[in-house]
PDB file of C-alpha atoms in Angstrom:
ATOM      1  CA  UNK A   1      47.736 151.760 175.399  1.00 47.00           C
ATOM      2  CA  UNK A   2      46.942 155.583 175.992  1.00 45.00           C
ATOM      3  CA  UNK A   3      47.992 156.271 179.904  1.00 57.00           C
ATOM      4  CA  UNK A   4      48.872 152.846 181.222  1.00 92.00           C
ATOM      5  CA  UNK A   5      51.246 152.170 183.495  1.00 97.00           C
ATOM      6  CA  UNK A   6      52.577 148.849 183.678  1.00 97.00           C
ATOM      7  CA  UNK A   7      54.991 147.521 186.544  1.00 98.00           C
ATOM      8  CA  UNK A   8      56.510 143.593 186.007  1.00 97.00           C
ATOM      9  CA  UNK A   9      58.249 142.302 188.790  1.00 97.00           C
ATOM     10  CA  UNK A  10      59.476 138.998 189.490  1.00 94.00           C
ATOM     11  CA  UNK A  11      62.821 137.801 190.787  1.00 88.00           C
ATOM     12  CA  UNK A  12      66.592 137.668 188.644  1.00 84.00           C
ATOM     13  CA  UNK A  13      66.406 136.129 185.360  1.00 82.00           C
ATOM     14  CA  UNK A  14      62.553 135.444 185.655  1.00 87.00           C
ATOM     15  CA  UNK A  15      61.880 136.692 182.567  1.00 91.00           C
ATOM     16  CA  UNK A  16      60.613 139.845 183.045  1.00 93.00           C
ATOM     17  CA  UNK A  17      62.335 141.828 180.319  1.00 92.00           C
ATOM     18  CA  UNK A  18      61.117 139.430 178.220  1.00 92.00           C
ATOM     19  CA  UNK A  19      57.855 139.512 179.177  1.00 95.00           C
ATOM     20  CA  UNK A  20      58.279 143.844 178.929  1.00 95.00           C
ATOM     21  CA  UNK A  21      59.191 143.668 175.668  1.00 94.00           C
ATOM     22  CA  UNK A  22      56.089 141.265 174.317  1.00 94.00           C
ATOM     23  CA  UNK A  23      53.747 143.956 175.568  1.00 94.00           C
ATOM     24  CA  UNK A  24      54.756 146.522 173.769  1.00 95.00           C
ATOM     25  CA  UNK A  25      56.247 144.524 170.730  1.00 93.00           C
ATOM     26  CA  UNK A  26      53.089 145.608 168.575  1.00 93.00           C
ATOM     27  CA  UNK A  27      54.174 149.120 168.710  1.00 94.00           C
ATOM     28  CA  UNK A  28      56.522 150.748 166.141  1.00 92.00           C
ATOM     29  CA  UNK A  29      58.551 152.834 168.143  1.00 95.00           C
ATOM     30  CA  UNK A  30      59.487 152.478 171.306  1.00 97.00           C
ATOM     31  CA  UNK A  31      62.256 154.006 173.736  1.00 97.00           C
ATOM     32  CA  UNK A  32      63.858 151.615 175.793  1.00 94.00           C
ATOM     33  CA  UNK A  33      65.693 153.388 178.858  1.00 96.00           C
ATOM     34  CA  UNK A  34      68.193 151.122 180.262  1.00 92.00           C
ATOM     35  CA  UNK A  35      69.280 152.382 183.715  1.00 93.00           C
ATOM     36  CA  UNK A  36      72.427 149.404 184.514  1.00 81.00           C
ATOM     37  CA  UNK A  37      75.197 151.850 182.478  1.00 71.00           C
ATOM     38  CA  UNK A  38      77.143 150.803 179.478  1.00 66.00           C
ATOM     39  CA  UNK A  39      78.950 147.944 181.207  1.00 62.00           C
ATOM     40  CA  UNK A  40      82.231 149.181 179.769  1.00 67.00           C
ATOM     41  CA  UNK A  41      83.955 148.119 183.228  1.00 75.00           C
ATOM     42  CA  UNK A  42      82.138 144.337 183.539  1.00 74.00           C
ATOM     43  CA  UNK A  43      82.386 141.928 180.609  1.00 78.00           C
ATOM     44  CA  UNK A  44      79.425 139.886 182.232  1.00 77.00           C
ATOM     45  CA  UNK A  45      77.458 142.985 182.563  1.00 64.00           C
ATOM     46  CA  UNK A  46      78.217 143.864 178.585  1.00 69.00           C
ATOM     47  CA  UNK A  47      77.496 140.312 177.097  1.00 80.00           C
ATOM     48  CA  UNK A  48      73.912 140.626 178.854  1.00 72.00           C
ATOM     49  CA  UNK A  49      73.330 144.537 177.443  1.00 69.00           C
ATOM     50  CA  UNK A  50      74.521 142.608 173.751  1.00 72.00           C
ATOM     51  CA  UNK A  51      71.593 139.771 174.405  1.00 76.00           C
ATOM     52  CA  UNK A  52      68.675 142.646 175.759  1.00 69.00           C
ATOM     53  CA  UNK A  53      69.936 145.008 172.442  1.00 72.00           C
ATOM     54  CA  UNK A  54      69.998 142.203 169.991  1.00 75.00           C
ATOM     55  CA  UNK A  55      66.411 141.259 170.821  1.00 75.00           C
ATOM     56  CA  UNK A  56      65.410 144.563 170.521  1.00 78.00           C
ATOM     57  CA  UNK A  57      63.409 145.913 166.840  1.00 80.00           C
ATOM     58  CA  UNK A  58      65.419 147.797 165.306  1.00 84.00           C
ATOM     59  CA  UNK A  59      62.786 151.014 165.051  1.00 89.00           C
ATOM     60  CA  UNK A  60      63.367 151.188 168.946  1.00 92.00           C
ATOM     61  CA  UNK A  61      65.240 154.434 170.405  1.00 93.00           C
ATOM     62  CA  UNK A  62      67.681 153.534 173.101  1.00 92.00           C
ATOM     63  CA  UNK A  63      67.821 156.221 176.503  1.00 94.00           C
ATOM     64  CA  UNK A  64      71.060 154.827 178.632  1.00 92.00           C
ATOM     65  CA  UNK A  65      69.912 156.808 182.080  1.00 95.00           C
ATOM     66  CA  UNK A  66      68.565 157.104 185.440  1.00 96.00           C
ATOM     67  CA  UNK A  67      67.155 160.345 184.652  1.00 97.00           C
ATOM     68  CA  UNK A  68      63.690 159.170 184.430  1.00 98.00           C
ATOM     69  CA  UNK A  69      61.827 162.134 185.147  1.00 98.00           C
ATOM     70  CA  UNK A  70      62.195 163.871 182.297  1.00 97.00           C
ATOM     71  CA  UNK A  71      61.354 161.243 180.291  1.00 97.00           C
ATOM     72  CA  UNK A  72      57.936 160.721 181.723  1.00 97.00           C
ATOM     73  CA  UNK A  73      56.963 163.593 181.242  1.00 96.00           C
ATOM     74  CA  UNK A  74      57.211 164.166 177.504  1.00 96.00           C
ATOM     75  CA  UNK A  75      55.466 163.059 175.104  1.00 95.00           C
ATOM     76  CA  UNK A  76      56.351 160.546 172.376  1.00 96.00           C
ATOM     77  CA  UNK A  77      56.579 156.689 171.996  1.00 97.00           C
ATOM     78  CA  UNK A  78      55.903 154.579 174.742  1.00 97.00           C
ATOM     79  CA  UNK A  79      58.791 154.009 177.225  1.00 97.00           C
ATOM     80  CA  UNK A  80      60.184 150.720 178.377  1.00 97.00           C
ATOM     81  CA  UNK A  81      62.068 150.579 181.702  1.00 98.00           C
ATOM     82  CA  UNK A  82      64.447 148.019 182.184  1.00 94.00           C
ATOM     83  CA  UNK A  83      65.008 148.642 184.893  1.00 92.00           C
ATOM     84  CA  UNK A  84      63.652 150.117 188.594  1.00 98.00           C
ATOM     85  CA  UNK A  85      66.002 148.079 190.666  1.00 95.00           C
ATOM     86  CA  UNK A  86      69.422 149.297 188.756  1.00 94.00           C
ATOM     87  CA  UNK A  87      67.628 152.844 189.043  1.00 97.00           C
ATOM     88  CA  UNK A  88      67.357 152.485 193.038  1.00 97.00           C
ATOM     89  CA  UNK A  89      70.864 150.889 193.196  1.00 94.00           C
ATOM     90  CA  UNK A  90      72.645 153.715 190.855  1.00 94.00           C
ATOM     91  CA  UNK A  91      70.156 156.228 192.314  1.00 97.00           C
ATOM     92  CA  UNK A  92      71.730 154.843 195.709  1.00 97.00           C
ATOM     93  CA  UNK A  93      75.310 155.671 194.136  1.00 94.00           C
ATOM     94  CA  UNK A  94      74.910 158.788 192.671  1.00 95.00           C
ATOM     95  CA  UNK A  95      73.439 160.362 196.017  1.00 96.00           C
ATOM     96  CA  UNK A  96      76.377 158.084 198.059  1.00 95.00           C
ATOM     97  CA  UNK A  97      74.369 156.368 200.629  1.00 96.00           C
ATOM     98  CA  UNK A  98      76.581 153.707 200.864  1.00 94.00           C
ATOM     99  CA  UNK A  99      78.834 155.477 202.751  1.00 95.00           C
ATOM    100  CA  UNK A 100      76.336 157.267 205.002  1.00 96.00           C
ATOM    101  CA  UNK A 101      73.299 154.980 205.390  1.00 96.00           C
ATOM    102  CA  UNK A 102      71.553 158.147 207.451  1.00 96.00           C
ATOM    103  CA  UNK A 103      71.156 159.838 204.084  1.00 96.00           C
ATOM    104  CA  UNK A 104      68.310 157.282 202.867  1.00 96.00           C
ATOM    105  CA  UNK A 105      66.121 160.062 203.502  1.00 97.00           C
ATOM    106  CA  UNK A 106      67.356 161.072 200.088  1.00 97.00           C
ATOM    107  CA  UNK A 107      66.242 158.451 198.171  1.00 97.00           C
ATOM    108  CA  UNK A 108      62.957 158.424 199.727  1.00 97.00           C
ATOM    109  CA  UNK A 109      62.474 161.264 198.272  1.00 98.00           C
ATOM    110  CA  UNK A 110      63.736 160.215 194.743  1.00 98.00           C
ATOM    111  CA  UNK A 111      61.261 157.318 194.979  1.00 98.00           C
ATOM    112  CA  UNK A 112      58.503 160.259 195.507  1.00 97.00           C
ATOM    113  CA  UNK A 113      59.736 162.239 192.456  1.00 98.00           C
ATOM    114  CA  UNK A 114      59.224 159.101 189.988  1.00 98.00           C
ATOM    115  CA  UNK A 115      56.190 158.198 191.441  1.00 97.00           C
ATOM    116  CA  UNK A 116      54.628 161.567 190.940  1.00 97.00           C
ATOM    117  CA  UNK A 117      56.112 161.433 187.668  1.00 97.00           C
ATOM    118  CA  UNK A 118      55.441 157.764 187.200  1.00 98.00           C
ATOM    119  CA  UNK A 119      51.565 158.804 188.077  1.00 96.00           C
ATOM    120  CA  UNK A 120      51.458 161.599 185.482  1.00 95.00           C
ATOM    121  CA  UNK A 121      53.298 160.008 182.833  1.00 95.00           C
ATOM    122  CA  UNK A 122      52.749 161.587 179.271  1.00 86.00           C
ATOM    123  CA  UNK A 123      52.799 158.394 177.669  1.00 95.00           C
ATOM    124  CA  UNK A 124      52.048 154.768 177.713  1.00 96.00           C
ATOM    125  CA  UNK A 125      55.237 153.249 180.402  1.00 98.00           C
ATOM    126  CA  UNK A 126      56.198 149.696 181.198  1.00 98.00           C
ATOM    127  CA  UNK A 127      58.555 149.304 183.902  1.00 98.00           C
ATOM    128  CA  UNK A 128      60.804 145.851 185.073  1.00 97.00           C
ATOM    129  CA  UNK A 129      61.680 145.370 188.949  1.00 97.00           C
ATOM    130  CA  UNK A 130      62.957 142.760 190.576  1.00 94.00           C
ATOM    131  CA  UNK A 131      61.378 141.963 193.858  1.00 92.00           C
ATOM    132  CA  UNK A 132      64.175 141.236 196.428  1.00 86.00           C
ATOM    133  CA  UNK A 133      62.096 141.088 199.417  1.00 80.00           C
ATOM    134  CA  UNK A 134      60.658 137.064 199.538  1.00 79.00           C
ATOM    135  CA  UNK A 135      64.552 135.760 200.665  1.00 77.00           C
ATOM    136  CA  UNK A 136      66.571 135.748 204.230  1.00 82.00           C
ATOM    137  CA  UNK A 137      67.248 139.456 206.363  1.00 83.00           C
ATOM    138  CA  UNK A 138      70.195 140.700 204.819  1.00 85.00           C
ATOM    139  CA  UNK A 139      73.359 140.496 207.272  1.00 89.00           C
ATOM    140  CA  UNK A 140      74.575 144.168 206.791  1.00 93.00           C
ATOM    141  CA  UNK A 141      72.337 147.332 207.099  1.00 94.00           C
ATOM    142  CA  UNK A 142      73.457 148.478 203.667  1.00 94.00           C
ATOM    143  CA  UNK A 143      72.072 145.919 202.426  1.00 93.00           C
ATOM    144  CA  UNK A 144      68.790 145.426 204.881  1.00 94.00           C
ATOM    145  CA  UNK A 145      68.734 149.531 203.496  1.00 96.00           C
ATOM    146  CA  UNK A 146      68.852 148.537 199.906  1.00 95.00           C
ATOM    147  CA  UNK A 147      66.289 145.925 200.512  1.00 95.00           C
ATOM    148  CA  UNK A 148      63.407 148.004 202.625  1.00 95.00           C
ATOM    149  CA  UNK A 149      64.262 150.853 199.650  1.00 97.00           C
ATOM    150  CA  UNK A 150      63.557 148.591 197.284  1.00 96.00           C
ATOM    151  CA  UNK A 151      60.370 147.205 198.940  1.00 96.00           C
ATOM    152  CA  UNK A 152      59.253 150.648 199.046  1.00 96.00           C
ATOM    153  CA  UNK A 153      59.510 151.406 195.389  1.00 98.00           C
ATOM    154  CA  UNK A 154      57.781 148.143 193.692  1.00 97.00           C
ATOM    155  CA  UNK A 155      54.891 149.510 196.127  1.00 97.00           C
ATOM    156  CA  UNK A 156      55.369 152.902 195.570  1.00 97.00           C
ATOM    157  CA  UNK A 157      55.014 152.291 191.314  1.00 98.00           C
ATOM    158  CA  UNK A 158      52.897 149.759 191.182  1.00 97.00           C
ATOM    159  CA  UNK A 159      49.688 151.852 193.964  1.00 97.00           C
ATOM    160  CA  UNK A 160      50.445 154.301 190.903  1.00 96.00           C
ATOM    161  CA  UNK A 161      49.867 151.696 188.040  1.00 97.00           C
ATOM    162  CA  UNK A 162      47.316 150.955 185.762  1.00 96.00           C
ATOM    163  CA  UNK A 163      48.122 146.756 185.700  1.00 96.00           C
ATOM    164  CA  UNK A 164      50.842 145.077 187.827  1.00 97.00           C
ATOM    165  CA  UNK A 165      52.448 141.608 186.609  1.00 97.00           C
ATOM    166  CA  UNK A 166      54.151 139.195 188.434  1.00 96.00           C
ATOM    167  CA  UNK A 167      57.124 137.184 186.080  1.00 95.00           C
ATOM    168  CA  UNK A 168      58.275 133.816 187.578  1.00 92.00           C
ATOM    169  CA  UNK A 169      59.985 131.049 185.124  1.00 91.00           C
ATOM    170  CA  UNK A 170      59.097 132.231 182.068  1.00 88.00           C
ATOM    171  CA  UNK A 171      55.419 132.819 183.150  1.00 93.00           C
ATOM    172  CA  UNK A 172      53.598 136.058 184.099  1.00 94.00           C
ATOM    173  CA  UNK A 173      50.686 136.329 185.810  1.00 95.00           C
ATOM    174  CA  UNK A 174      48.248 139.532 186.578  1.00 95.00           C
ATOM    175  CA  UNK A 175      48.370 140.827 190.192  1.00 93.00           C
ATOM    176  CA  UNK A 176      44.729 142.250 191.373  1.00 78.00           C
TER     177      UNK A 176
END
């Protein structure tokens, strides 16, 4: 699995993190580097972190960040990304775009940061993202934003990977 790059999309609860984790569930270690937070503040959002960890091997290490740079470019055990879409949306936060949509030029360039890094990665990578683009034009432009950014990444990553998979019910199917 030396140098691949693998991007899964597919919409909510398609099964893409399942589907993540069968790939690489041959290898002994592997770093799993949630980027949705600890869900201390959303019992909804804890109960699913409880199901993703409990299906988990125990021999996996656990990376709770959005910090993703750094971690593509070391070395070690493969790295499984779960996932790009909480990245963009905490990303989103963190440079607080929400509250002036005019600084998406920001994130642009955050998306151009992973990808280099994403490109160059130091070790076999497997990322989840949910594809948010197939449904109705947003009402509000933070949203349309949020959308079109998120568009832009899943292209972004997946020019830049080595196989691309598409999740839907449970099934996933190569992209060519």
């Amino acid at each position: 699995m030396a140098e691949q790059r693998t991007l899964i999309l597919g919409g909510a609860r398609s099964g893409k993190s399942i589907a993540a984790e069968r790939l690489l569930s041959s290898e002994p270690e592997v770093l799993y580097v949630a980027t949705g937070g600890d869900g201390s503040s959303d019992p909804e959002w804890a109960e699913r972190i409880t199901k993703h960890r409990a299906r988990r091997p125990a021999s996996w290490g656990l990376a709770e960040t959005i910090d993703l740079v750094p971690l593509l470019a070391a070395p070690g055990p493969p790295l499984l990304i779960d996932c790009l879409t909480l990245w963009l949306s905490r990303t989103m936060d963190a440079l607080d775009i929400w509250s002036d949509l005019t600084r998406a030029g920001l994130v642009e360039q955050a998306i151009e940061t992973l990808a280099e890094a994403w490109s160059s990665a130091a070790r076999p990578v497997v990322a989840v993202s949910n594809d948010v683009g197939s449904g109705v034009v947003p009402a509000d432009a933070g949203t349309r934003l949020f959308r079109d950014l998120m568009g832009r990444l899943n292209t972004t990553i997946s020019l830049n990977s080595t196989t691309v998979l598409w999740t839907v019910a449970g099934r996933t199917l190569p992209l060519t």
